[in-house]
PDB file of C-alpha atoms and ligand atoms in Angstrom:
ATOM      1  CA  MET L1283      56.412  -1.672 -36.628  1.00 80.00           C
ATOM      2  CA  TYR L1284      52.935  -0.309 -35.921  1.00 91.00           C
ATOM      3  CA  ALA L1285      52.487  -1.673 -32.362  1.00 93.00           C
ATOM      4  CA  SER L1286      55.718  -0.204 -30.970  1.00 94.00           C
ATOM      5  CA  LEU L1287      55.218   3.120 -32.742  1.00 96.00           C
ATOM      6  CA  ARG L1288      51.662   3.406 -31.508  1.00 96.00           C
ATOM      7  CA  LYS L1289      52.824   2.862 -27.956  1.00 96.00           C
ATOM      8  CA  LEU L1290      55.186   5.810 -28.440  1.00 97.00           C
ATOM      9  CA  PHE L1291      52.678   8.193 -30.053  1.00 98.00           C
ATOM     10  CA  TYR L1292      49.193   7.263 -28.800  1.00 98.00           C
ATOM     11  CA  GLY L1293      47.357  10.197 -27.228  1.00 98.00           C
ATOM     12  CA  ARG L1294      49.984  12.810 -28.086  1.00 98.00           C
ATOM     13  CA  ASP L1295      49.358  16.170 -29.767  1.00 98.00           C
ATOM     14  CA  PHE L1296      51.180  17.355 -32.886  1.00 98.00           C
ATOM     15  CA  LEU L1297      51.204  21.141 -32.547  1.00 98.00           C
ATOM     16  CA  SER L1298      54.764  21.922 -33.578  1.00 98.00           C
ATOM     17  CA  ILE L1299      57.868  20.271 -34.987  1.00 98.00           C
ATOM     18  CA  ASN L1300      59.218  20.918 -31.474  1.00 97.00           C
ATOM     19  CA  ASP L1301      56.864  18.148 -30.308  1.00 97.00           C
ATOM     20  CA  VAL L1302      58.889  15.435 -32.058  1.00 98.00           C
ATOM     21  CA  THR L1303      62.515  14.282 -32.106  1.00 97.00           C
ATOM     22  CA  GLY L1304      64.504  13.556 -35.255  1.00 97.00           C
ATOM     23  CA  GLN L1305      64.124   9.827 -34.603  1.00 97.00           C
ATOM     24  CA  GLU L1306      60.356  10.231 -34.297  1.00 98.00           C
ATOM     25  CA  ILE L1307      60.194  12.229 -37.550  1.00 98.00           C
ATOM     26  CA  ARG L1308      62.040   9.423 -39.342  1.00 98.00           C
ATOM     27  CA  ALA L1309      59.737   6.811 -37.797  1.00 98.00           C
ATOM     28  CA  ILE L1310      56.562   8.682 -38.859  1.00 98.00           C
ATOM     29  CA  ILE L1311      57.938   9.071 -42.389  1.00 98.00           C
ATOM     30  CA  ASP L1312      58.909   5.383 -42.605  1.00 98.00           C
ATOM     31  CA  PHE L1313      55.391   4.434 -41.523  1.00 98.00           C
ATOM     32  CA  ALA L1314      53.888   6.916 -44.023  1.00 98.00           C
ATOM     33  CA  ARG L1315      55.930   5.300 -46.809  1.00 98.00           C
ATOM     34  CA  GLU L1316      54.597   1.910 -45.720  1.00 98.00           C
ATOM     35  CA  LEU L1317      51.009   3.262 -45.797  1.00 98.00           C
ATOM     36  CA  LYS L1318      51.628   4.705 -49.279  1.00 98.00           C
ATOM     37  CA  GLU L1319      52.703   1.254 -50.468  1.00 98.00           C
ATOM     38  CA  VAL L1320      49.767  -0.477 -48.737  1.00 98.00           C
ATOM     39  CA  LYS L1321      47.361   1.905 -50.463  1.00 98.00           C
ATOM     40  CA  ARG L1322      49.068   1.316 -53.825  1.00 98.00           C
ATOM     41  CA  ARG L1323      48.603  -2.434 -53.378  1.00 98.00           C
ATOM     42  CA  GLY L1324      44.953  -1.870 -52.462  1.00 97.00           C
ATOM     43  CA  ASP L1325      45.371  -3.643 -49.107  1.00 97.00           C
ATOM     44  CA  PRO L1326      43.105  -2.705 -46.190  1.00 95.00           C
ATOM     45  CA  HIS L1327      44.596  -0.461 -43.501  1.00 97.00           C
ATOM     46  CA  ALA L1328      41.706   0.500 -41.225  1.00 98.00           C
ATOM     47  CA  PHE L1329      43.846   1.821 -38.371  1.00 98.00           C
ATOM     48  CA  CYS L1330      41.154   4.370 -37.408  1.00 98.00           C
ATOM     49  CA  SER L1331      38.128   2.109 -37.744  1.00 98.00           C
ATOM     50  CA  GLY L1332      35.155   3.678 -35.973  1.00 97.00           C
ATOM     51  CA  LYS L1333      37.111   6.833 -35.041  1.00 98.00           C
ATOM     52  CA  THR L1334      36.164  10.421 -35.776  1.00 98.00           C
ATOM     53  CA  LEU L1335      38.226  13.538 -36.425  1.00 98.00           C
ATOM     54  CA  ALA L1336      36.877  17.084 -35.991  1.00 98.00           C
ATOM     55  CA  MET L1337      38.531  19.462 -38.474  1.00 98.00           C
ATOM     56  CA  ILE L1338      38.248  23.120 -37.442  1.00 98.00           C
ATOM     57  CA  PHE L1339      39.023  25.617 -40.211  1.00 97.00           C
ATOM     58  CA  GLN L1340      39.325  29.348 -39.556  1.00 95.00           C
ATOM     59  CA  LYS L1341      41.272  29.847 -42.808  1.00 96.00           C
ATOM     60  CA  PRO L1342      40.679  28.461 -46.325  1.00 95.00           C
ATOM     61  CA  SER L1343      42.312  25.246 -47.526  1.00 97.00           C
ATOM     62  CA  THR L1344      42.425  22.842 -50.460  1.00 98.00           C
ATOM     63  CA  ARG L1345      45.121  20.295 -49.597  1.00 98.00           C
ATOM     64  CA  THR L1346      44.796  20.162 -45.819  1.00 98.00           C
ATOM     65  CA  ARG L1347      41.048  19.707 -45.853  1.00 98.00           C
ATOM     66  CA  VAL L1348      40.940  17.130 -48.637  1.00 98.00           C
ATOM     67  CA  SER L1349      43.968  15.126 -47.488  1.00 98.00           C
ATOM     68  CA  PHE L1350      42.751  14.881 -43.879  1.00 98.00           C
ATOM     69  CA  GLU L1351      39.184  14.068 -44.912  1.00 98.00           C
ATOM     70  CA  VAL L1352      40.213  11.435 -47.468  1.00 98.00           C
ATOM     71  CA  GLY L1353      42.912  10.127 -45.135  1.00 98.00           C
ATOM     72  CA  MET L1354      40.437   9.547 -42.312  1.00 98.00           C
ATOM     73  CA  TYR L1355      38.079   7.764 -44.725  1.00 98.00           C
ATOM     74  CA  GLU L1356      40.845   5.514 -46.037  1.00 98.00           C
ATOM     75  CA  LEU L1357      41.758   4.600 -42.462  1.00 98.00           C
ATOM     76  CA  GLY L1358      38.170   3.478 -41.815  1.00 98.00           C
ATOM     77  CA  GLY L1359      37.239   6.578 -39.816  1.00 98.00           C
ATOM     78  CA  TYR L1360      35.151   9.677 -40.346  1.00 98.00           C
ATOM     79  CA  ALA L1361      36.085  13.369 -40.526  1.00 98.00           C
ATOM     80  CA  LEU L1362      33.813  16.351 -39.825  1.00 98.00           C
ATOM     81  CA  PHE L1363      34.571  19.624 -41.593  1.00 97.00           C
ATOM     82  CA  LEU L1364      33.788  22.504 -39.216  1.00 97.00           C
ATOM     83  CA  SER L1365      34.326  26.028 -40.450  1.00 94.00           C
ATOM     84  CA  THR L1366      34.081  28.955 -38.062  1.00 84.00           C
ATOM     85  CA  GLN L1367      30.639  29.757 -39.503  1.00 83.00           C
ATOM     86  CA  ASP L1368      29.458  26.276 -38.508  1.00 84.00           C
ATOM     87  CA  LEU L1369      30.655  26.499 -34.931  1.00 92.00           C
ATOM     88  CA  GLN L1370      29.544  28.559 -31.944  1.00 93.00           C
ATOM     89  CA  LEU L1371      33.244  29.488 -31.783  1.00 90.00           C
ATOM     90  CA  GLY L1372      32.358  32.123 -34.377  1.00 84.00           C
ATOM     91  CA  ARG L1373      29.774  33.543 -31.949  1.00 88.00           C
ATOM     92  CA  GLY L1374      31.977  33.806 -28.895  1.00 91.00           C
ATOM     93  CA  GLU L1375      32.116  30.313 -27.342  1.00 94.00           C
ATOM     94  CA  THR L1376      35.650  29.947 -26.013  1.00 96.00           C
ATOM     95  CA  ILE L1377      38.250  27.665 -27.529  1.00 96.00           C
ATOM     96  CA  ALA L1378      38.686  25.902 -24.184  1.00 97.00           C
ATOM     97  CA  ASP L1379      34.947  25.167 -23.901  1.00 97.00           C
ATOM     98  CA  THR L1380      34.851  24.016 -27.534  1.00 97.00           C
ATOM     99  CA  ALA L1381      37.767  21.685 -26.751  1.00 98.00           C
ATOM    100  CA  ARG L1382      35.971  20.162 -23.765  1.00 98.00           C
ATOM    101  CA  VAL L1383      32.743  19.575 -25.681  1.00 98.00           C
ATOM    102  CA  LEU L1384      34.287  18.198 -28.872  1.00 98.00           C
ATOM    103  CA  SER L1385      36.420  15.832 -26.767  1.00 98.00           C
ATOM    104  CA  ARG L1386      33.188  14.129 -25.646  1.00 98.00           C
ATOM    105  CA  TYR L1387      32.288  13.338 -29.280  1.00 98.00           C
ATOM    106  CA  VAL L1388      35.428  12.799 -31.306  1.00 98.00           C
ATOM    107  CA  ASP L1389      38.722  10.900 -31.056  1.00 98.00           C
ATOM    108  CA  GLY L1390      40.929  13.677 -32.397  1.00 98.00           C
ATOM    109  CA  MET L1391      40.938  17.258 -33.659  1.00 98.00           C
ATOM    110  CA  MET L1392      42.756  19.064 -36.426  1.00 98.00           C
ATOM    111  CA  ILE L1393      42.749  22.856 -36.438  1.00 98.00           C
ATOM    112  CA  ARG L1394      43.821  25.501 -38.959  1.00 98.00           C
ATOM    113  CA  THR L1395      43.787  28.965 -37.471  1.00 97.00           C
ATOM    114  CA  PHE L1396      45.734  32.190 -37.006  1.00 96.00           C
ATOM    115  CA  SER L1397      47.390  32.080 -33.610  1.00 97.00           C
ATOM    116  CA  GLN L1398      49.557  29.223 -32.329  1.00 98.00           C
ATOM    117  CA  GLN L1399      48.342  30.130 -28.851  1.00 98.00           C
ATOM    118  CA  ASP L1400      44.787  29.182 -29.881  1.00 97.00           C
ATOM    119  CA  VAL L1401      45.996  25.733 -30.944  1.00 98.00           C
ATOM    120  CA  GLU L1402      47.742  25.332 -27.618  1.00 98.00           C
ATOM    121  CA  THR L1403      44.602  26.427 -25.770  1.00 98.00           C
ATOM    122  CA  LEU L1404      42.550  23.899 -27.745  1.00 98.00           C
ATOM    123  CA  ALA L1405      45.050  21.140 -26.916  1.00 98.00           C
ATOM    124  CA  ALA L1406      45.127  22.106 -23.239  1.00 98.00           C
ATOM    125  CA  GLY L1407      41.333  21.912 -23.024  1.00 98.00           C
ATOM    126  CA  ALA L1408      41.006  18.739 -25.094  1.00 98.00           C
ATOM    127  CA  SER L1409      41.268  15.227 -23.736  1.00 98.00           C
ATOM    128  CA  VAL L1410      41.951  13.887 -27.264  1.00 98.00           C
ATOM    129  CA  PRO L1411      44.957  14.534 -29.538  1.00 98.00           C
ATOM    130  CA  VAL L1412      45.121  17.849 -31.411  1.00 98.00           C
ATOM    131  CA  ILE L1413      46.962  18.296 -34.728  1.00 99.00           C
ATOM    132  CA  ASN L1414      48.107  21.675 -36.067  1.00 98.00           C
ATOM    133  CA  GLY L1415      46.842  22.067 -39.649  1.00 98.00           C
ATOM    134  CA  LEU L1416      48.593  25.480 -40.002  1.00 98.00           C
ATOM    135  CA  THR L1417      48.888  28.589 -37.878  1.00 98.00           C
ATOM    136  CA  ASP L1418      50.654  31.885 -38.588  1.00 98.00           C
ATOM    137  CA  TRP L1419      53.572  30.409 -36.637  1.00 98.00           C
ATOM    138  CA  GLU L1420      54.012  26.862 -37.994  1.00 98.00           C
ATOM    139  CA  HIS L1421      52.851  24.340 -40.585  1.00 98.00           C
ATOM    140  CA  PRO L1422      54.219  21.076 -39.186  1.00 98.00           C
ATOM    141  CA  CYS L1423      52.143  18.615 -41.292  1.00 98.00           C
ATOM    142  CA  GLN L1424      53.376  20.331 -44.449  1.00 98.00           C
ATOM    143  CA  VAL L1425      56.994  19.983 -43.429  1.00 98.00           C
ATOM    144  CA  MET L1426      56.543  16.296 -42.605  1.00 99.00           C
ATOM    145  CA  ALA L1427      55.343  15.839 -46.205  1.00 99.00           C
ATOM    146  CA  ASP L1428      58.296  17.909 -47.476  1.00 99.00           C
ATOM    147  CA  LEU L1429      60.770  15.713 -45.598  1.00 98.00           C
ATOM    148  CA  MET L1430      59.029  12.566 -46.811  1.00 98.00           C
ATOM    149  CA  THR L1431      59.450  13.821 -50.391  1.00 99.00           C
ATOM    150  CA  VAL L1432      63.137  14.614 -49.853  1.00 98.00           C
ATOM    151  CA  ARG L1433      63.664  11.133 -48.376  1.00 98.00           C
ATOM    152  CA  GLU L1434      61.928   9.495 -51.363  1.00 98.00           C
ATOM    153  CA  VAL L1435      63.972  11.343 -53.971  1.00 98.00           C
ATOM    154  CA  LYS L1436      67.362  11.653 -52.279  1.00 98.00           C
ATOM    155  CA  GLY L1437      67.259   8.494 -50.151  1.00 98.00           C
ATOM    156  CA  ARG L1438      68.662  10.295 -47.113  1.00 97.00           C
ATOM    157  CA  PHE L1439      68.651  13.530 -45.104  1.00 98.00           C
ATOM    158  CA  ARG L1440      72.132  13.764 -43.627  1.00 96.00           C
ATOM    159  CA  GLY L1441      74.501  16.051 -45.484  1.00 95.00           C
ATOM    160  CA  LEU L1442      71.849  17.603 -47.718  1.00 98.00           C
ATOM    161  CA  LYS L1443      71.484  21.365 -47.999  1.00 98.00           C
ATOM    162  CA  LEU L1444      67.994  22.896 -48.138  1.00 98.00           C
ATOM    163  CA  ALA L1445      67.620  26.506 -49.274  1.00 99.00           C
ATOM    164  CA  TYR L1446      64.415  28.343 -48.361  1.00 99.00           C
ATOM    165  CA  LEU L1447      63.797  31.575 -50.285  1.00 98.00           C
ATOM    166  CA  GLY L1448      61.373  34.307 -49.368  1.00 98.00           C
ATOM    167  CA  ASP L1449      59.047  35.008 -46.473  1.00 98.00           C
ATOM    168  CA  GLY L1450      60.129  33.842 -43.002  1.00 98.00           C
ATOM    169  CA  ASN L1451      56.647  32.443 -42.441  1.00 98.00           C
ATOM    170  CA  ASN L1452      54.961  29.379 -40.917  1.00 98.00           C
ATOM    171  CA  VAL L1453      56.441  26.948 -43.480  1.00 98.00           C
ATOM    172  CA  CYS L1454      59.898  28.480 -43.052  1.00 98.00           C
ATOM    173  CA  HIS L1455      59.573  28.158 -39.258  1.00 98.00           C
ATOM    174  CA  SER L1456      58.656  24.477 -39.398  1.00 98.00           C
ATOM    175  CA  LEU L1457      61.495  23.787 -41.869  1.00 98.00           C
ATOM    176  CA  LEU L1458      63.969  25.533 -39.557  1.00 98.00           C
ATOM    177  CA  LEU L1459      62.884  23.317 -36.678  1.00 98.00           C
ATOM    178  CA  ALA L1460      62.776  20.125 -38.769  1.00 98.00           C
ATOM    179  CA  CYS L1461      66.010  20.204 -40.815  1.00 98.00           C
ATOM    180  CA  PRO L1462      68.463  20.069 -37.892  1.00 97.00           C
ATOM    181  CA  ARG L1463      66.413  17.276 -36.297  1.00 97.00           C
ATOM    182  CA  VAL L1464      67.060  15.012 -39.297  1.00 97.00           C
ATOM    183  CA  GLY L1465      70.618  16.197 -39.975  1.00 97.00           C
ATOM    184  CA  MET L1466      69.998  18.504 -42.940  1.00 98.00           C
ATOM    185  CA  ASP L1467      71.628  21.912 -43.362  1.00 98.00           C
ATOM    186  CA  ILE L1468      69.212  24.806 -43.928  1.00 98.00           C
ATOM    187  CA  VAL L1469      69.835  28.283 -45.274  1.00 98.00           C
ATOM    188  CA  VAL L1470      67.015  30.812 -45.258  1.00 98.00           C
ATOM    189  CA  ALA L1471      67.288  33.921 -47.439  1.00 98.00           C
ATOM    190  CA  SER L1472      64.696  36.644 -46.869  1.00 98.00           C
ATOM    191  CA  PRO L1473      64.571  40.387 -47.479  1.00 98.00           C
ATOM    192  CA  PRO L1474      65.648  42.425 -44.425  1.00 98.00           C
ATOM    193  CA  GLY L1475      62.726  42.627 -41.992  1.00 97.00           C
ATOM    194  CA  TYR L1476      60.944  39.579 -43.448  1.00 98.00           C
ATOM    195  CA  GLY L1477      63.073  36.804 -41.949  1.00 98.00           C
ATOM    196  CA  PRO L1478      61.962  34.085 -39.543  1.00 98.00           C
ATOM    197  CA  HIS L1479      61.295  34.935 -35.884  1.00 98.00           C
ATOM    198  CA  GLU L1480      64.319  35.008 -33.544  1.00 98.00           C
ATOM    199  CA  GLU L1481      62.650  32.540 -31.196  1.00 98.00           C
ATOM    200  CA  ILE L1482      62.480  29.968 -34.014  1.00 98.00           C
ATOM    201  CA  ILE L1483      66.085  30.605 -35.075  1.00 98.00           C
ATOM    202  CA  ASP L1484      67.206  30.038 -31.482  1.00 97.00           C
ATOM    203  CA  ALA L1485      65.160  26.832 -31.236  1.00 97.00           C
ATOM    204  CA  ALA L1486      66.593  25.636 -34.565  1.00 97.00           C
ATOM    205  CA  ARG L1487      70.142  26.354 -33.385  1.00 96.00           C
ATOM    206  CA  ALA L1488      69.442  24.458 -30.157  1.00 95.00           C
ATOM    207  CA  ALA L1489      68.215  21.476 -32.198  1.00 94.00           C
ATOM    208  CA  ALA L1490      71.279  21.722 -34.447  1.00 93.00           C
ATOM    209  CA  ALA L1491      73.668  21.612 -31.492  1.00 90.00           C
ATOM    210  CA  GLY L1492      73.105  17.884 -31.184  1.00 80.00           C
ATOM    211  CA  SER L1493      73.264  17.082 -34.891  1.00 85.00           C
ATOM    212  CA  MET L1494      76.114  18.948 -36.633  1.00 89.00           C
ATOM    213  CA  SER L1495      73.570  20.585 -38.998  1.00 95.00           C
ATOM    214  CA  LYS L1496      74.213  24.133 -40.164  1.00 97.00           C
ATOM    215  CA  ILE L1497      71.563  26.825 -39.747  1.00 98.00           C
ATOM    216  CA  GLU L1498      71.992  30.089 -41.625  1.00 98.00           C
ATOM    217  CA  VAL L1499      69.622  33.012 -41.943  1.00 98.00           C
ATOM    218  CA  ILE L1500      70.830  35.509 -44.554  1.00 98.00           C
ATOM    219  CA  THR L1501      69.533  38.005 -47.098  1.00 98.00           C
ATOM    220  CA  ASP L1502      71.446  36.955 -50.246  1.00 98.00           C
ATOM    221  CA  PRO L1503      69.341  34.561 -52.385  1.00 98.00           C
ATOM    222  CA  VAL L1504      72.266  33.459 -54.608  1.00 98.00           C
ATOM    223  CA  GLU L1505      74.398  32.587 -51.606  1.00 98.00           C
ATOM    224  CA  ALA L1506      71.504  30.579 -50.127  1.00 98.00           C
ATOM    225  CA  VAL L1507      70.909  28.535 -53.276  1.00 98.00           C
ATOM    226  CA  ARG L1508      74.598  27.841 -53.955  1.00 98.00           C
ATOM    227  CA  GLY L1509      75.136  24.080 -53.870  1.00 98.00           C
ATOM    228  CA  ALA L1510      71.613  23.371 -52.574  1.00 98.00           C
ATOM    229  CA  ASP L1511      70.066  19.912 -52.951  1.00 98.00           C
ATOM    230  CA  VAL L1512      66.560  21.154 -52.165  1.00 99.00           C
ATOM    231  CA  VAL L1513      65.162  24.584 -53.060  1.00 99.00           C
ATOM    232  CA  VAL L1514      61.947  25.623 -51.324  1.00 99.00           C
ATOM    233  CA  THR L1515      59.761  28.686 -51.502  1.00 98.00           C
ATOM    234  CA  ASP L1516      56.257  29.726 -50.489  1.00 98.00           C
ATOM    235  CA  VAL L1517      53.820  32.545 -51.229  1.00 98.00           C
ATOM    236  CA  TRP L1518      55.121  36.037 -50.490  1.00 98.00           C
ATOM    237  CA  ALA L1519      51.882  37.028 -48.736  1.00 96.00           C
ATOM    238  CA  SER L1520      50.428  34.328 -46.476  1.00 97.00           C
ATOM    239  CA  ILE L1521      46.762  34.146 -45.533  1.00 94.00           C
ATOM    240  CA  GLY L1522      46.020  37.288 -43.490  1.00 93.00           C
ATOM    241  CA  LYS L1523      48.765  39.369 -45.170  1.00 93.00           C
ATOM    242  CA  GLU L1524      46.808  40.117 -48.358  1.00 91.00           C
ATOM    243  CA  ALA L1525      46.790  43.860 -47.677  1.00 94.00           C
ATOM    244  CA  GLU L1526      50.610  43.894 -47.974  1.00 95.00           C
ATOM    245  CA  HIS L1527      50.583  42.062 -51.304  1.00 92.00           C
ATOM    246  CA  ALA L1528      51.684  44.926 -53.598  1.00 94.00           C
ATOM    247  CA  GLU L1529      54.519  45.996 -51.288  1.00 95.00           C
ATOM    248  CA  ARG L1530      55.662  42.400 -50.844  1.00 97.00           C
ATOM    249  CA  ILE L1531      55.802  41.741 -54.604  1.00 96.00           C
ATOM    250  CA  ARG L1532      58.272  44.606 -54.886  1.00 96.00           C
ATOM    251  CA  VAL L1533      60.405  43.581 -51.911  1.00 97.00           C
ATOM    252  CA  PHE L1534      60.523  39.856 -52.668  1.00 98.00           C
ATOM    253  CA  GLN L1535      61.263  40.037 -56.413  1.00 98.00           C
ATOM    254  CA  PRO L1536      65.000  39.132 -56.065  1.00 98.00           C
ATOM    255  CA  TYR L1537      63.953  35.960 -54.215  1.00 98.00           C
ATOM    256  CA  GLN L1538      61.902  34.554 -57.106  1.00 98.00           C
ATOM    257  CA  VAL L1539      62.834  30.922 -57.789  1.00 98.00           C
ATOM    258  CA  ASN L1540      63.654  30.936 -61.509  1.00 98.00           C
ATOM    259  CA  THR L1541      66.171  29.370 -63.888  1.00 98.00           C
ATOM    260  CA  ALA L1542      68.837  32.020 -63.265  1.00 98.00           C
ATOM    261  CA  LEU L1543      68.680  31.631 -59.476  1.00 98.00           C
ATOM    262  CA  THR L1544      68.561  27.830 -59.485  1.00 98.00           C
ATOM    263  CA  SER L1545      71.579  27.670 -61.831  1.00 98.00           C
ATOM    264  CA  HIS L1546      73.561  28.070 -58.568  1.00 98.00           C
ATOM    265  CA  ALA L1547      71.997  24.935 -57.017  1.00 98.00           C
ATOM    266  CA  LYS L1548      73.332  21.390 -57.483  1.00 98.00           C
ATOM    267  CA  PRO L1549      72.526  20.025 -60.976  1.00 98.00           C
ATOM    268  CA  ASP L1550      70.205  17.399 -59.400  1.00 98.00           C
ATOM    269  CA  PHE L1551      68.427  19.795 -57.026  1.00 98.00           C
ATOM    270  CA  ILE L1552      64.712  19.358 -56.390  1.00 98.00           C
ATOM    271  CA  PHE L1553      62.147  22.116 -56.037  1.00 99.00           C
ATOM    272  CA  LEU L1554      59.410  22.058 -53.376  1.00 99.00           C
ATOM    273  CA  HIS L1555      56.484  24.417 -52.700  1.00 98.00           C
ATOM    274  CA  CYS L1556      53.670  23.694 -50.252  1.00 98.00           C
ATOM    275  CA  LEU L1557      51.151  25.218 -52.711  1.00 98.00           C
ATOM    276  CA  PRO L1558      49.061  27.152 -53.601  1.00 98.00           C
ATOM    277  CA  ALA L1559      51.715  28.742 -55.849  1.00 98.00           C
ATOM    278  CA  HIS L1560      51.556  32.208 -57.317  1.00 97.00           C
ATOM    279  CA  ARG L1561      53.137  31.520 -60.689  1.00 98.00           C
ATOM    280  CA  GLY L1562      55.270  34.359 -61.983  1.00 98.00           C
ATOM    281  CA  LYS L1563      55.695  35.679 -58.428  1.00 97.00           C
ATOM    282  CA  GLU L1564      57.652  33.466 -56.019  1.00 98.00           C
ATOM    283  CA  VAL L1565      58.248  30.810 -58.720  1.00 98.00           C
ATOM    284  CA  THR L1566      58.261  30.737 -62.510  1.00 98.00           C
ATOM    285  CA  ASP L1567      56.370  28.198 -64.637  1.00 98.00           C
ATOM    286  CA  GLU L1568      59.699  26.888 -65.902  1.00 98.00           C
ATOM    287  CA  ILE L1569      60.675  25.765 -62.414  1.00 98.00           C
ATOM    288  CA  ILE L1570      57.361  24.554 -61.018  1.00 98.00           C
ATOM    289  CA  ASP L1571      56.581  22.655 -64.246  1.00 98.00           C
ATOM    290  CA  GLY L1572      60.213  21.702 -64.898  1.00 98.00           C
ATOM    291  CA  PRO L1573      62.216  18.536 -64.252  1.00 98.00           C
ATOM    292  CA  ALA L1574      63.354  19.560 -60.758  1.00 98.00           C
ATOM    293  CA  SER L1575      59.843  20.085 -59.444  1.00 98.00           C
ATOM    294  CA  ARG L1576      58.436  17.531 -56.989  1.00 98.00           C
ATOM    295  CA  VAL L1577      55.494  19.639 -55.875  1.00 98.00           C
ATOM    296  CA  TRP L1578      52.764  17.163 -56.873  1.00 98.00           C
ATOM    297  CA  ASP L1579      54.454  14.302 -55.011  1.00 98.00           C
ATOM    298  CA  GLU L1580      54.868  16.692 -52.089  1.00 98.00           C
ATOM    299  CA  ALA L1581      51.139  17.489 -52.136  1.00 98.00           C
ATOM    300  CA  GLU L1582      50.294  13.769 -52.370  1.00 98.00           C
ATOM    301  CA  ASN L1583      52.565  12.986 -49.434  1.00 98.00           C
ATOM    302  CA  ARG L1584      50.414  15.200 -47.207  1.00 98.00           C
ATOM    303  CA  LEU L1585      47.857  12.389 -47.419  1.00 98.00           C
ATOM    304  CA  HIS L1586      50.268   9.599 -46.484  1.00 98.00           C
ATOM    305  CA  VAL L1587      52.121  11.386 -43.706  1.00 98.00           C
ATOM    306  CA  GLN L1588      48.912  12.669 -42.097  1.00 98.00           C
ATOM    307  CA  LYS L1589      47.436   9.158 -42.281  1.00 98.00           C
ATOM    308  CA  ALA L1590      50.517   7.969 -40.407  1.00 98.00           C
ATOM    309  CA  LEU L1591      49.955  10.654 -37.762  1.00 98.00           C
ATOM    310  CA  LEU L1592      46.242   9.836 -37.442  1.00 98.00           C
ATOM    311  CA  ALA L1593      46.899   6.090 -37.170  1.00 98.00           C
ATOM    312  CA  LEU L1594      49.534   6.674 -34.489  1.00 98.00           C
ATOM    313  CA  LEU L1595      48.045   9.481 -32.364  1.00 98.00           C
ATOM    314  CA  LEU L1596      44.291   8.740 -32.314  1.00 98.00           C
TER     315      LEU L1596
HETATM  316  N1  LIG R1053      49.815  23.447 -48.454  1.00 83.87           N
HETATM  317  C1  LIG R1053      48.627  23.624 -47.868  1.00 83.87           C
HETATM  318  O1  LIG R1053      48.487  23.555 -46.644  1.00 83.87           O
HETATM  319  O2  LIG R1053      47.598  23.853 -48.726  1.00 83.87           O
HETATM  320  P1  LIG R1053      46.118  24.299 -48.354  1.00 83.87           P
HETATM  321  O3  LIG R1053      46.171  25.711 -47.847  1.00 83.87           O
HETATM  322  O4  LIG R1053      45.361  24.178 -49.643  1.00 83.87           O
HETATM  323  O5  LIG R1053      45.575  23.359 -47.303  1.00 83.87           O
HETATM  324  N1  LIG R1054      52.422  30.355 -45.822  1.00 83.87           N
HETATM  325  C1  LIG R1054      51.163  30.035 -46.451  1.00 83.87           C
HETATM  326  C2  LIG R1054      50.957  28.558 -46.539  1.00 83.87           C
HETATM  327  C3  LIG R1054      49.691  28.147 -47.197  1.00 83.87           C
HETATM  328  C4  LIG R1054      49.496  26.663 -47.206  1.00 83.87           C
HETATM  329  C5  LIG R1054      50.042  30.698 -45.675  1.00 83.87           C
HETATM  330  O1  LIG R1054      50.067  30.684 -44.441  1.00 83.87           O
HETATM  331  O2  LIG R1054      49.128  31.238 -46.298  1.00 83.87           O
END
């Protein structure tokens, strides 16, 4: 499996869910599941032996940093954590120049930053693969882990309904692009003015045209959750939106994922959240700590799915 997949992926960037087809998403997830099993058995899997990954962070992180760093180590490679304070980027060196220089040292780059354009500029200037570790626009690695978790629990994608409640943010954008690619229906419910960007909705609808998936963007949280197999939410104020926190808590309250709201979902629904969670805000303890919650598996799957990406792209 590895040799043919590597031929397909070697040298490519992973900046957006738009960069991969539904078939490719399934293939990456299948390989990630194999890597998870290989790790469980304790078998060697040094697919990145002698390789290095530069990890540029312009925003804080727990999961992304640790899962990429540990993942690179487990693959026999080495990861460098580079915060903006550590780089001349913080003192005015351009992203394009940083890309050219780092490409002479490392075999791949992962970046977490604000603007998607910056990630694209880094990739354009780099001669090695670049992976998006979150921008304001998308969080593609997260959504790969989400889909892997859905596949593990439900055994399939086709015909499932995913309901996303709350802010039309980076995670919501990547879910909108990913669900139609694998044949899942997605309904997003957000307060008026806080929905996903039109450009993403159009791209999701274009992806759905080939797959029969339904894409809905509405404001009614009950309608969104009705009959859902997967219920997803995220923080109401993403990194960079902290100043709007108080206002957002007021506006988003009806979108809280709690027992009353999820009573409209299928009895065997699962709950996902990329974390960090704000308990008592977008989700109650009852749900995140309850039987439907798969958030810890979801967090773990970041490691496996990113290892699959690293082993294939670098
Ligand atoms: N879900 C996620 O990306 O978490 P971190 O911000 O901790 O990396
Ligand atoms: N939407 C959140 C995700 C954090 C992992 C944010 O951008 O802050």
